[in-house]
mmCIF file of C-alpha atoms in Angstrom:
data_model
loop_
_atom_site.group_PDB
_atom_site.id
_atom_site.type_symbol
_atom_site.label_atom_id
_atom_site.label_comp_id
_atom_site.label_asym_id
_atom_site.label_seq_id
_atom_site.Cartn_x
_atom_site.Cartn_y
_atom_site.Cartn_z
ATOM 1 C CA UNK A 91 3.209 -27.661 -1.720
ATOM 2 C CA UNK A 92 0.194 -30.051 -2.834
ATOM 3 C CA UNK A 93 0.990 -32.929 -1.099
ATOM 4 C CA UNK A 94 1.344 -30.318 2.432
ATOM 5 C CA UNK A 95 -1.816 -28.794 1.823
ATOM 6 C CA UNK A 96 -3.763 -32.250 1.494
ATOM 7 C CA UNK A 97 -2.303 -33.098 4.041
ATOM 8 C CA UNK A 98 -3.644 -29.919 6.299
ATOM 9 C CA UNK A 99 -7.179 -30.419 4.932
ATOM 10 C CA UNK A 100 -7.056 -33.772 5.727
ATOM 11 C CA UNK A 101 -5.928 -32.885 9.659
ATOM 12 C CA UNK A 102 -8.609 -29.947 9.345
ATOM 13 C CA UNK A 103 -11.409 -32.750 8.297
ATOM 14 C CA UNK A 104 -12.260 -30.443 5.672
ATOM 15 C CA UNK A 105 -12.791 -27.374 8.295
ATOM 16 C CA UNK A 106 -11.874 -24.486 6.693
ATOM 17 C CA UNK A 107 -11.581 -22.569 10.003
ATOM 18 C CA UNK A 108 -9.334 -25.606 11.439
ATOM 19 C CA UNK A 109 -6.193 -24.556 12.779
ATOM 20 C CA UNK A 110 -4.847 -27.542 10.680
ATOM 21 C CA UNK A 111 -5.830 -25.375 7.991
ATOM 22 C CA UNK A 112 -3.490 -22.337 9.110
ATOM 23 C CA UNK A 113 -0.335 -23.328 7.236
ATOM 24 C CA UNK A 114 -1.923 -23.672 3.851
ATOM 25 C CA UNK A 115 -4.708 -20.729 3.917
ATOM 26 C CA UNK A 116 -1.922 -17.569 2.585
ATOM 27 C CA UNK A 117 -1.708 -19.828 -0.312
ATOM 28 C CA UNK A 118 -5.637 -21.034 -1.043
ATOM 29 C CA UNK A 119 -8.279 -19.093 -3.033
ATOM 30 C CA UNK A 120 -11.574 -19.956 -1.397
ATOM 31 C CA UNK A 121 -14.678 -19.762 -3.232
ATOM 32 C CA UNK A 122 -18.508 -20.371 -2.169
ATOM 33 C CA UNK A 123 -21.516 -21.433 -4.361
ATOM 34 C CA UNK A 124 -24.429 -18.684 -4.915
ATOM 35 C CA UNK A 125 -27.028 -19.622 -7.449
ATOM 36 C CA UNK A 126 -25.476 -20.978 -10.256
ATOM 37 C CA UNK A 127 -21.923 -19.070 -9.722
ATOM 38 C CA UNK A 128 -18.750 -19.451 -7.673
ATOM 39 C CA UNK A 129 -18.004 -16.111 -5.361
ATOM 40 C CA UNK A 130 -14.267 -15.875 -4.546
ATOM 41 C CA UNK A 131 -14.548 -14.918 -0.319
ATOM 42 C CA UNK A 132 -11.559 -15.330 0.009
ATOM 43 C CA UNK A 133 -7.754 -14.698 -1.757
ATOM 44 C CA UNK A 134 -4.430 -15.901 0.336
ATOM 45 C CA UNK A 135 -1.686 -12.986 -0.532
ATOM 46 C CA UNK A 136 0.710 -15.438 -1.112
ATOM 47 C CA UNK A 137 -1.853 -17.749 -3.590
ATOM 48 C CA UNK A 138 -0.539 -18.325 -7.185
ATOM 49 C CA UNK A 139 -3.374 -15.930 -8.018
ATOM 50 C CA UNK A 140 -2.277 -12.822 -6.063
ATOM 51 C CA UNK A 141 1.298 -13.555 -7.037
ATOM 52 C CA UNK A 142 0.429 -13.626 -10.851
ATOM 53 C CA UNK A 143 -2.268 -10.715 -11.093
ATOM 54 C CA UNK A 144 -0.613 -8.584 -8.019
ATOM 55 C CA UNK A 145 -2.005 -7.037 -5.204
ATOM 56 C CA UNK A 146 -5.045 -4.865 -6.619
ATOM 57 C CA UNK A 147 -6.375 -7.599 -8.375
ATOM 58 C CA UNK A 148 -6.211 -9.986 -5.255
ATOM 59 C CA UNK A 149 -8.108 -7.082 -3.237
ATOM 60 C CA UNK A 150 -10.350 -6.578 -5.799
ATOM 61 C CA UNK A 151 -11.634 -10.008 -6.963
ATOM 62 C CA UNK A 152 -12.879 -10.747 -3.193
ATOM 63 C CA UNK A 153 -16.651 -10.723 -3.584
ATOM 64 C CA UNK A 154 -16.461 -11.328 -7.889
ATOM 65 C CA UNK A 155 -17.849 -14.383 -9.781
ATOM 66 C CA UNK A 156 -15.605 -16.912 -11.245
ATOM 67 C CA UNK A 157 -16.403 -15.209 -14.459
ATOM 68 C CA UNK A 158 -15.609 -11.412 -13.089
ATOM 69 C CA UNK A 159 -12.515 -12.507 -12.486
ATOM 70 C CA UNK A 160 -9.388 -12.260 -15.059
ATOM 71 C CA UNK A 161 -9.613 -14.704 -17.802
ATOM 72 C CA UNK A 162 -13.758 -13.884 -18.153
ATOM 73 C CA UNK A 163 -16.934 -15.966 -18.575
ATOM 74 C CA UNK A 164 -14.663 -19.105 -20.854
ATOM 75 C CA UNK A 165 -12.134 -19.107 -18.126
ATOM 76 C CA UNK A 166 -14.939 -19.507 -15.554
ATOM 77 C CA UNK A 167 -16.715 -22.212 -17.704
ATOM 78 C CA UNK A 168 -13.539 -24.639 -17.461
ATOM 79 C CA UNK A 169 -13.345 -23.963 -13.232
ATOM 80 C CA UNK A 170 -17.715 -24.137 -13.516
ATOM 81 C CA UNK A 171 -17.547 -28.076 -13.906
ATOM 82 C CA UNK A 172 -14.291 -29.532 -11.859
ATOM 83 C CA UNK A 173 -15.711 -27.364 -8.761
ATOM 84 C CA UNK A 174 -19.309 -28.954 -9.502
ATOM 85 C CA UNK A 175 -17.529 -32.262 -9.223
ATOM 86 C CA UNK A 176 -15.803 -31.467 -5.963
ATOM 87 C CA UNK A 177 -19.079 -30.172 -4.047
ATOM 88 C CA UNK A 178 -20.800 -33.125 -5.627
ATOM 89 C CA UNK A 179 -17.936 -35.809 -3.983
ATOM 90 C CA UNK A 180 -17.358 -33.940 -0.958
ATOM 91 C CA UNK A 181 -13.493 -34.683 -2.266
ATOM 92 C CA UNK A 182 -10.569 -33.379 -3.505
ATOM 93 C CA UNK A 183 -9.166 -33.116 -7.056
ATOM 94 C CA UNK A 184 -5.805 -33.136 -8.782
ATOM 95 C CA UNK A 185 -5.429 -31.361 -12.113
ATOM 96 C CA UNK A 186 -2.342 -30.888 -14.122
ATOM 97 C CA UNK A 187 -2.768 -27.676 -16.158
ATOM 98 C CA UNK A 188 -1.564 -25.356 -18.974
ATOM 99 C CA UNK A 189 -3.104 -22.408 -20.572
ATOM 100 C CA UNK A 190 -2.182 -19.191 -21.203
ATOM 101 C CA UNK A 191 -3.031 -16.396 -18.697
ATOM 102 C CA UNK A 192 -3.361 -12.791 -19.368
ATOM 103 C CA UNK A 193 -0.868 -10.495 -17.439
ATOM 104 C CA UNK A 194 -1.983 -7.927 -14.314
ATOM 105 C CA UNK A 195 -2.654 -5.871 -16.794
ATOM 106 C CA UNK A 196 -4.559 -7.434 -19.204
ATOM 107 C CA UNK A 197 -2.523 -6.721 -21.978
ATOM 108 C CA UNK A 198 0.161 -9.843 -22.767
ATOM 109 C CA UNK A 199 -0.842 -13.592 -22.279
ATOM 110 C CA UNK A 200 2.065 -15.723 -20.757
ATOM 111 C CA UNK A 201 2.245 -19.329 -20.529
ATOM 112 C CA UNK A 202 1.400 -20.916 -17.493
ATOM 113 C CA UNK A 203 1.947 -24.590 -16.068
ATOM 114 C CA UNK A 204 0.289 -25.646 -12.981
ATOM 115 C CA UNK A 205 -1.162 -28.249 -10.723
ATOM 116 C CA UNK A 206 -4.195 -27.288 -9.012
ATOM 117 C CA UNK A 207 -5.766 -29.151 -6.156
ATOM 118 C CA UNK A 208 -9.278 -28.560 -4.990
ATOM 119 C CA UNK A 209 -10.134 -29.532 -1.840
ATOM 120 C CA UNK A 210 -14.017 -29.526 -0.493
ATOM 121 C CA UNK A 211 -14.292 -28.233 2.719
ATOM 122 C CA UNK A 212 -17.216 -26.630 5.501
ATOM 123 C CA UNK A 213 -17.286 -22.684 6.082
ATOM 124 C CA UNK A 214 -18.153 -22.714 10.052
ATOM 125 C CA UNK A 215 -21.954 -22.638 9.349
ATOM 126 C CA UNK A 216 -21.566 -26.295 7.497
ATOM 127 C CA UNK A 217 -22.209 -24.723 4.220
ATOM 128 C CA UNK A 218 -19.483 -26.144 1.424
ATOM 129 C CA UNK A 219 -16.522 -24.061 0.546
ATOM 130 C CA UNK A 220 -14.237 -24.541 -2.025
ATOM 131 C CA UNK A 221 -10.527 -24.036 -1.712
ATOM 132 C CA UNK A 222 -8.042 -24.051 -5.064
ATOM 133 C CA UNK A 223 -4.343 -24.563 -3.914
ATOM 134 C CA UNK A 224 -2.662 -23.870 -7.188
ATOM 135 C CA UNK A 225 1.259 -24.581 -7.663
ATOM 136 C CA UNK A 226 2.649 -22.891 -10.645
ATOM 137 C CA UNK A 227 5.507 -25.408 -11.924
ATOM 138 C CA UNK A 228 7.156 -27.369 -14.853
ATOM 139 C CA UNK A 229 6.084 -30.582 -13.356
ATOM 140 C CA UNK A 230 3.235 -30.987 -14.987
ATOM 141 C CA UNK A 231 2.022 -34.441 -16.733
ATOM 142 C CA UNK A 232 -0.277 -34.222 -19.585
ATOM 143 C CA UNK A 233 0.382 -37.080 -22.403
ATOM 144 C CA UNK A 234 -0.908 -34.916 -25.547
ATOM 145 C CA UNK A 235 0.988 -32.038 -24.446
ATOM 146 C CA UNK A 236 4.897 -31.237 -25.701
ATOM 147 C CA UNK A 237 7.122 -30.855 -22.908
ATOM 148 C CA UNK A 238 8.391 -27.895 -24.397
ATOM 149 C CA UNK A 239 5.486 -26.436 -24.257
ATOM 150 C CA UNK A 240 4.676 -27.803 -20.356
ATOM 151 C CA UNK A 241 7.910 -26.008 -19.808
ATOM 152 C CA UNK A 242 7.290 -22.760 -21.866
ATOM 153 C CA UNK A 243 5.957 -20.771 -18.497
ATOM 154 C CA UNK A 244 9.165 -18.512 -17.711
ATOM 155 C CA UNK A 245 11.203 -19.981 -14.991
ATOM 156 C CA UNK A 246 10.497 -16.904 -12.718
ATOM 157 C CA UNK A 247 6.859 -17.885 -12.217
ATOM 158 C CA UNK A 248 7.703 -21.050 -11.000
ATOM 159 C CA UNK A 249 6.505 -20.983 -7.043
ATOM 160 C CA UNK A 250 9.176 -23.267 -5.576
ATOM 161 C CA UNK A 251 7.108 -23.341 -2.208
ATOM 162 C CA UNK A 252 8.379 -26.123 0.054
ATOM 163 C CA UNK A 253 6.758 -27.966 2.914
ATOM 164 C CA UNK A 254 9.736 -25.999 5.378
ATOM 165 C CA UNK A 255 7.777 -22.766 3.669
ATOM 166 C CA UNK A 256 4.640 -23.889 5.127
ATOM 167 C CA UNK A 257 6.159 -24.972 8.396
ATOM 168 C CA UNK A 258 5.809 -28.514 7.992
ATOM 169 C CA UNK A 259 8.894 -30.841 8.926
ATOM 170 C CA UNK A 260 7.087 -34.138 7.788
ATOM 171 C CA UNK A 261 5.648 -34.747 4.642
#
């Protein structure tokens, strides 16, 4: 699913509004820099967020700061800097993560394992937007972490998007 979705925002030029950008966009959480926070404008219904947290959190988050979203102001301090670096670079960034994520209610924390790439890209009037394309998987590489423990998220979390999902044929 990563390697498709570089490969639309690298057709797109970065546009969010590109039509190169179509295939990928149900799956991105798009986010745009006010003062010193990230505002989500934007939550694909079939984004790793909307599929962990459900529906009423996807439709609700839509106007929220990183840190009104789940996970609070400590889960928005670890997006804060990696989303600096990407408006800073103009780029896109690779990271393999694990954490622990709270349920849609709030109430149990399950593991999670996923690689997230950030891409930087234009809204129409040239200002930067941010889009996270997050795959939840067991393929995750991080060399102090036990691959038990890469692989304790439970299997039926696992995306398993493919590039035929996105309607690619070539990848």
């Amino acid at each position: 699913m990563l390697q498709s979705g570089f490969q639309c925002w690298a057709r797109a030029k970065g546009d969010i509004e590109s039509p190169e950008f179509e295939p990928i966009r149900p799956y991105l959480m798009v986010f745009r820099k006010h003062e010193d926070d990230w505002i989500c404008v934007e939550i694909g219904s079939k984004s790793s967020y909307a599929t962990w947290y459900g529906w009423s959190w996807e439709r609700s988050s839509v106007g929220r700061g990183i840190a009104d979203l789940p996970g609070g102001a400590g889960y928005a301090n670890l997006m804060t800097q990696p989303f600096r670096d990407v408006q800073a670079r103009g780029c896109v960034r690779l990271d393999h993560i694990h954490s622990v994520l709270a349920d849609e209610t709030g109430e149990k924390l399950i593991p999670a394992s996923f690689q997230r790439l950030l891409m930087g890209c234009l809204f129409p009037d040239g200002s930067f937007a941010l889009a996270a394309l997050v795959d939840r998987t067991h393929n995750i590489d991080i060399p102090s972490l036990d691959p038990s423990v890469a692989r304790s998220m439970p299997d039926e979390l696992v995306m398993n998007i493919s590039a035929a999902d996105l309607g690619e044929t070539n990848t």
